[in-house]
Short mmCIF file of C-alpha atoms and ligand atoms in Angstrom, two decimals:
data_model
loop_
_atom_site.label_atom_id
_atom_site.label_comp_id
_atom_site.label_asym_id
_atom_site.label_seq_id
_atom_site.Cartn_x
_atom_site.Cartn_y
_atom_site.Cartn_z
CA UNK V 1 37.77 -85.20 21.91
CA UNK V 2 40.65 -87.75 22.04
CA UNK V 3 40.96 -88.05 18.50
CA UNK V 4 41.54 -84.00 18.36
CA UNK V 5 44.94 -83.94 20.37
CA UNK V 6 46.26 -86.93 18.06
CA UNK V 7 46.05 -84.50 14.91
CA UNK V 8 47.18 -81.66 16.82
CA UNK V 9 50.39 -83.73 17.76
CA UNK V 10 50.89 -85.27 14.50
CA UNK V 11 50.79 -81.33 12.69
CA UNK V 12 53.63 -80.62 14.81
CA UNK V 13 55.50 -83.39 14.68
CA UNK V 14 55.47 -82.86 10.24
CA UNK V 15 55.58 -79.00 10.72
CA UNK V 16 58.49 -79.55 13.21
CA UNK V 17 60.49 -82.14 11.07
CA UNK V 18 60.63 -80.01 8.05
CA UNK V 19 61.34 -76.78 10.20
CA UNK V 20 64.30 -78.87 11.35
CA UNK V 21 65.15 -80.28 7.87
CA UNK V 22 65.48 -76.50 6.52
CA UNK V 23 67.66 -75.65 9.11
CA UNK V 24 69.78 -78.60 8.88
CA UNK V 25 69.79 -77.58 5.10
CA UNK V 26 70.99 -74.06 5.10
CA UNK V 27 73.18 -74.95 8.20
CA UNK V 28 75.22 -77.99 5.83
CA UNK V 29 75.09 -75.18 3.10
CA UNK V 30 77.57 -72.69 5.06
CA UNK V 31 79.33 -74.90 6.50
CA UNK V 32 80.28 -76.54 3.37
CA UNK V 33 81.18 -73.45 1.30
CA UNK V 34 83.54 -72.71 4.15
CA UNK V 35 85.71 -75.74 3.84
CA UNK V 36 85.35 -75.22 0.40
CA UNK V 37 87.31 -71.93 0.93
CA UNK V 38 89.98 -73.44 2.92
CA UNK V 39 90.81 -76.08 0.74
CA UNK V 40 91.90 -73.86 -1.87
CA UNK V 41 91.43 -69.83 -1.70
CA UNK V 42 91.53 -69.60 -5.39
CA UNK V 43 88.92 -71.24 -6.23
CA UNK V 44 85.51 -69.77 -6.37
CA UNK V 45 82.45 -70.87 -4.00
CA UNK V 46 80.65 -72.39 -6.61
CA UNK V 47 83.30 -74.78 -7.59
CA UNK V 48 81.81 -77.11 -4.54
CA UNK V 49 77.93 -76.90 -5.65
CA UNK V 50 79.87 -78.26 -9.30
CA UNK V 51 81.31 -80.88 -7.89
CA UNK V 52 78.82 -82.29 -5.57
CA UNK V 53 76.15 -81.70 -7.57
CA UNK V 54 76.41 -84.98 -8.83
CA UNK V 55 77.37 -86.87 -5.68
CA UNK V 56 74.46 -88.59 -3.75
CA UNK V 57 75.24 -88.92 -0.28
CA UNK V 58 73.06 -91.03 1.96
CA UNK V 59 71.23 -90.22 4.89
CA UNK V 60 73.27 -89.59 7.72
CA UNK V 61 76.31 -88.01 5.31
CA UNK V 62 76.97 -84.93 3.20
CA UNK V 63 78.84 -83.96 0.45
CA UNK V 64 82.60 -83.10 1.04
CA UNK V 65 85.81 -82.12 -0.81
CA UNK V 66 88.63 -84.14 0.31
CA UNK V 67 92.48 -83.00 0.23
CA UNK V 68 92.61 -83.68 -3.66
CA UNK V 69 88.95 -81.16 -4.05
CA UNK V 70 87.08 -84.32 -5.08
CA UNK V 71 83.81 -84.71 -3.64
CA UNK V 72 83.14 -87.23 -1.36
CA UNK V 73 80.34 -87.91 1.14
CA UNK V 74 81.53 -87.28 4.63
CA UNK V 75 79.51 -88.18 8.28
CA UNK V 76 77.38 -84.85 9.29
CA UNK V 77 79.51 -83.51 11.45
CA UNK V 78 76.97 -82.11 13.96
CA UNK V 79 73.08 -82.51 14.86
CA UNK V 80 70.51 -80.21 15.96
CA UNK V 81 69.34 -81.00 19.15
CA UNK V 82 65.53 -80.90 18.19
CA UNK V 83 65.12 -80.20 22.39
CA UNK V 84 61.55 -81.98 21.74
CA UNK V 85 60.74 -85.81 23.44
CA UNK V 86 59.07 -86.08 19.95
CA UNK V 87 61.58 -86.21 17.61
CA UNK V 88 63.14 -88.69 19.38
CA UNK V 89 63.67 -91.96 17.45
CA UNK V 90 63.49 -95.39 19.02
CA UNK V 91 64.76 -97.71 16.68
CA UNK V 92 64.10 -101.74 16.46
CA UNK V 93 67.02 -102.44 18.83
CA UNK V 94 65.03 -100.22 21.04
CA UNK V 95 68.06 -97.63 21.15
CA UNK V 96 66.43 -93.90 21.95
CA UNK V 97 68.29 -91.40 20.00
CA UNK V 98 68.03 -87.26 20.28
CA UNK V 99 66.83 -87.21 16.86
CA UNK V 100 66.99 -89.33 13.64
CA UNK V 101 69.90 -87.19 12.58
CA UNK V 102 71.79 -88.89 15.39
CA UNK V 103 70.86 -91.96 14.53
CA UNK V 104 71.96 -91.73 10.81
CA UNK V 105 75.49 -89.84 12.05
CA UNK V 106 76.36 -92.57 14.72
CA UNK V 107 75.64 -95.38 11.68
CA UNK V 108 77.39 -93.36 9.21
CA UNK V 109 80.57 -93.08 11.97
CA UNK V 110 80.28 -97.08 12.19
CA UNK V 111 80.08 -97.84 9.12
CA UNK V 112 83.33 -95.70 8.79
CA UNK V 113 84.75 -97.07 11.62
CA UNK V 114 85.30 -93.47 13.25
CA UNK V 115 86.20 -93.68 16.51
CA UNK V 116 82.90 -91.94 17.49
CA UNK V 117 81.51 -95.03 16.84
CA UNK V 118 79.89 -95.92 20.42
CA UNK V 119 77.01 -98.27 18.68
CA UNK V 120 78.48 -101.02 16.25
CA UNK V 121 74.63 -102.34 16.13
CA UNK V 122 73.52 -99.33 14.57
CA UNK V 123 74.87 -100.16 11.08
CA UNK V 124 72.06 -103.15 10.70
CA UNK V 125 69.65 -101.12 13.18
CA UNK V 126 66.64 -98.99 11.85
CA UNK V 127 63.87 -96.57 12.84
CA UNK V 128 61.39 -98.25 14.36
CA UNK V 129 59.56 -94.92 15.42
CA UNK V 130 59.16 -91.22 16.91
CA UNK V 131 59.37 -90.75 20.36
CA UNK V 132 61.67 -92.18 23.27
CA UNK V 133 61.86 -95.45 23.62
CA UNK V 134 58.81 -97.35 25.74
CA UNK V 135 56.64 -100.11 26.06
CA UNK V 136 53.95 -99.68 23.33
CA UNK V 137 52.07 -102.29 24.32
CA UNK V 138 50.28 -104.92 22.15
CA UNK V 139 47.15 -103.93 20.15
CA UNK V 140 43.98 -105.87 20.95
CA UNK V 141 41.82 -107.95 19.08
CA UNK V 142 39.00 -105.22 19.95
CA UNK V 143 41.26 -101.83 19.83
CA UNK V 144 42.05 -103.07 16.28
CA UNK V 145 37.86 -103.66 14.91
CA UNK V 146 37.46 -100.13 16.28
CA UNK V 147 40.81 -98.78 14.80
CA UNK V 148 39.07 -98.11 11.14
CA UNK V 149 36.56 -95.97 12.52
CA UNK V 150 38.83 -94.51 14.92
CA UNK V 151 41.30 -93.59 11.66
CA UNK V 152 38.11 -92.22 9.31
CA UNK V 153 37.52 -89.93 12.39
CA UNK V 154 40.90 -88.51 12.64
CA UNK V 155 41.56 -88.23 8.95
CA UNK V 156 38.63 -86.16 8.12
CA UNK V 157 39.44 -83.52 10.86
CA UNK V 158 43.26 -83.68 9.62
CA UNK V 159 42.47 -82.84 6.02
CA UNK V 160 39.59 -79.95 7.07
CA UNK V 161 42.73 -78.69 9.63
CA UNK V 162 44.92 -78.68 6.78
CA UNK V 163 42.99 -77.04 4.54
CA UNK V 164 42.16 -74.28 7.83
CA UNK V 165 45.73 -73.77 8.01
CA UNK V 166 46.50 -73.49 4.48
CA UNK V 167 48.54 -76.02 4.22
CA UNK V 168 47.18 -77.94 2.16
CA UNK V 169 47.35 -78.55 -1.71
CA UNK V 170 45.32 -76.39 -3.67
CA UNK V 171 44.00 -79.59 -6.16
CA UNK V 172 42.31 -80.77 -2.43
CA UNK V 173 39.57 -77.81 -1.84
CA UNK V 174 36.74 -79.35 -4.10
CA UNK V 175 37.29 -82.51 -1.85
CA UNK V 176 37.24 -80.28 1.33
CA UNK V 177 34.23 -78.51 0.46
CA UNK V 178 32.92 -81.24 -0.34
CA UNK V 179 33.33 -83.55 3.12
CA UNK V 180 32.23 -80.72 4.35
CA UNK V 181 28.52 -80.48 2.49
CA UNK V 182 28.77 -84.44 3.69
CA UNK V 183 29.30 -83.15 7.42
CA UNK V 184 26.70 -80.72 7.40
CA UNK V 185 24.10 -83.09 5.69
CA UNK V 186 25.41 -85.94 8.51
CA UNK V 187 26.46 -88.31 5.99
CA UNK V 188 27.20 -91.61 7.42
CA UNK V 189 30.83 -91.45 5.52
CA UNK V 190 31.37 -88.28 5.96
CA UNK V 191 35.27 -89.01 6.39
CA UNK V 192 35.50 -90.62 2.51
CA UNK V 193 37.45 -87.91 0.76
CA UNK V 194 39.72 -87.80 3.56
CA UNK V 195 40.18 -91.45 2.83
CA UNK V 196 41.10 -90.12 -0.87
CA UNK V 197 43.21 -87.78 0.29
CA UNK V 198 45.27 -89.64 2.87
CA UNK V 199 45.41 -92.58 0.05
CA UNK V 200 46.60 -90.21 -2.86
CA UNK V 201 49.17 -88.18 -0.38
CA UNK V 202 51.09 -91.70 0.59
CA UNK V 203 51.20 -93.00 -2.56
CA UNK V 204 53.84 -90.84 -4.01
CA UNK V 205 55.14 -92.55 -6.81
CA UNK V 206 51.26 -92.93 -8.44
CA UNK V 207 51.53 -96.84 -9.31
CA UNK V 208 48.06 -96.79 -7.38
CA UNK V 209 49.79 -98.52 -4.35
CA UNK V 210 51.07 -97.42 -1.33
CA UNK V 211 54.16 -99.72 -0.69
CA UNK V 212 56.63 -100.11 2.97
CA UNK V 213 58.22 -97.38 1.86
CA UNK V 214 55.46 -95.09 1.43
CA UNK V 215 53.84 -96.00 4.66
CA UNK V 216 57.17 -96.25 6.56
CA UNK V 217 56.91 -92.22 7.66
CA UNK V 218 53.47 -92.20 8.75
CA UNK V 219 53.81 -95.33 10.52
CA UNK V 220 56.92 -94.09 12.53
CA UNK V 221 55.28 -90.46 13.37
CA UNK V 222 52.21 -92.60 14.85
CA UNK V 223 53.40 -95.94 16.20
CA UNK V 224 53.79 -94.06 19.98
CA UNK V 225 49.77 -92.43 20.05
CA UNK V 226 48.53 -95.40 17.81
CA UNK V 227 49.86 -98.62 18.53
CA UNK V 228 46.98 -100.34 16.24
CA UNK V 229 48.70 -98.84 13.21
CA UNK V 230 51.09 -101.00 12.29
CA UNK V 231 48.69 -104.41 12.97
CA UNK V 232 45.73 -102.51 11.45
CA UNK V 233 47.86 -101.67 8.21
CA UNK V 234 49.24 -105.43 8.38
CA UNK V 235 45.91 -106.59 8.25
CA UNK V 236 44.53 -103.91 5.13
CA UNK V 237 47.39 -105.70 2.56
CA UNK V 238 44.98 -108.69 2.18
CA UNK V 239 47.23 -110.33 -0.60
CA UNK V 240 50.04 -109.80 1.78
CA UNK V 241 51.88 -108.55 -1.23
CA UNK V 242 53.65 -105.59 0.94
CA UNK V 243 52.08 -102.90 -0.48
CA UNK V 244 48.49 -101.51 0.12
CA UNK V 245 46.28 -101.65 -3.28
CA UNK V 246 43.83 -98.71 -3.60
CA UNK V 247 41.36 -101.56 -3.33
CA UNK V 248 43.01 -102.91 -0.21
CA UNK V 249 42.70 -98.92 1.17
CA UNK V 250 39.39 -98.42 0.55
CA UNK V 251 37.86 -102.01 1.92
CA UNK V 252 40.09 -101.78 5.16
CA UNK V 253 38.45 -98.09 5.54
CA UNK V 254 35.08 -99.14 4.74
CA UNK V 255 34.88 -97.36 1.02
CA UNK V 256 32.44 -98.25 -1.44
CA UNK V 257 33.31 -99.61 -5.21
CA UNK V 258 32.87 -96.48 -6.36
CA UNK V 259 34.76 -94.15 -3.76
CA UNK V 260 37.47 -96.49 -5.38
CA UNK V 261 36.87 -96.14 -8.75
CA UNK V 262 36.88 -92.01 -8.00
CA UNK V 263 40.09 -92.39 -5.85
CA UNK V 264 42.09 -94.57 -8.75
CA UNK V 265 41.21 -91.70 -11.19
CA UNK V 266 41.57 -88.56 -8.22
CA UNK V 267 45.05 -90.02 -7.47
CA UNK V 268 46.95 -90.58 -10.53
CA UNK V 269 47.64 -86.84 -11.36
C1 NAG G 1 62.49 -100.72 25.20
O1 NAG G 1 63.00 -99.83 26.17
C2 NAG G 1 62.00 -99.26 26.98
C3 NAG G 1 62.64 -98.18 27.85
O2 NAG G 1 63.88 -98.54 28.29
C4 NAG G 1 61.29 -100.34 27.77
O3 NAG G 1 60.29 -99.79 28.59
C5 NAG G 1 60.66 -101.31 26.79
O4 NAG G 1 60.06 -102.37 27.47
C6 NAG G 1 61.71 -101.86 25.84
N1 NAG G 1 61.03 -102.62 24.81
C7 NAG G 1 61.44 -103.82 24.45
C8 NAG G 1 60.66 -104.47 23.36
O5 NAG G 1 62.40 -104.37 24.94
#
């Protein structure tokens, strides 16, 4: 089944990304601590986790000590090449880059005027999704009334594959075992906890919303195998308010009153 090889892709894609973000992670870590050491031999290691601690760098930059051992946030000064077409970005200027690492070091460089700059336009440029750049193609007036269905589908099989693969939060089995009683019975709406689920895992900050933000990594990791998404999603924030009420989730998914009602209280711990 089509819809099968969508999940499949999308698992790697997240299990890739935060493979890649650990590495990047311990890799910044040694680094670090050994410009730390060449600053000034006298002072211990952990005098640079004291003074960054404290300094927020942005994406695209990391934590530095300059000359005078005051932290400061510096350009990464390298990027894993992720050697995977997937974790390619395209970005709204339709730039391709090797990964979004890249993209947030060459707008980090510009907006430092390094001379590695090579992109002025990526300073006001932003991800615009995963993949190389291509022609996505417009979605159609039909591919979008079938696009709900189409998402129930897929989101039921992701949260049961989740759950298969244990990677999925403990608090989510009694909705699992659940959807899958509904399967087994054939339940018209069989896909409604994953609906929960999928609602309660974007909306991180629990204001019972799911806001650009929220959306703005699922949307990205999709945009290439689903070009409906971003329309479909468009078209679910009824109040066009720019966020996605649990209200506005459920109707645009085809949830009853009460699947809502369960979701608001499922969601908000
Ligand atoms: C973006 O670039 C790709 C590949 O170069 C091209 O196929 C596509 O049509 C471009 N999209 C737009 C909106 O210009």
């Amino acid at each position: 089944m089509a819809s099968k090889s969508y999940f499949l892709l999308l698992i790697t894609i997240i299990s890739c990304q935060q493979l890649l973000l650990i590495q990047a992670e311990s890799e910044t870590k040694v680094e670090v601590q050994n410009e730390a050491v060449k600053i000034d031999e006298n002072k211990p290691l952990n005098d640079f986790q004291d003074r960054c601690a404290s300094t927020k760098c942005r994406d695209g930059e990391t934590c530095v000590l300059n000359k005078d051992g005051d932290a400061e946030c510096g350009c990464i000064p390298q990027c894993e090449d992720p050697k995977d077409e997937r974790l390619m970005v395209c970005t709204k200027a339709n730039h391709t880059y090797t990964s979004d690492c890249e993209f947030f070091q060459m707008q980090c460089w510009c907006r430092k005027k390094d001379e590695r700059c090579t992109r002025p336009e990526a300073v006001t440029d932003v991800i615009d999704y995963f993949g190389r750049c291509q022609n996505i193609g417009v979605c159609t007036e039909f591919e979008l009334d079938v696009f709900p269905k189409r998402m129930n589908i897929w989101l039921g099989e992701i949260l049961d594959a989740l759950f298969v693969r244990k990677d999925l939060d403990t608090k989510y089995a009694v909705l699992v075992d659940e959807a899958r009683k509904m399967k087994l019975s054939n339940t018209e709406k069989w896909w409604r906890n994953a609906v929960l689920w999928e609602f309660c895992e974007l909306d991180q900050t629990h204001d019972n919303a799911v806001n650009n933000e929220e959306l703005a990594r699922f949307v990205r990791s999709l945009k290439v195998l689903e070009h409906c998404i971003q329309p479909f999603l468009d078209h679910c924030d009824t109040d066009n308010d720019n966020k996605i009420s649990s209200e506005e989730w459920g109707t645009c998914l085809g949830l009853d009153k009460d699947d809502m009602a369960f979701l608001k209280t499922f969601c908000s711990h």
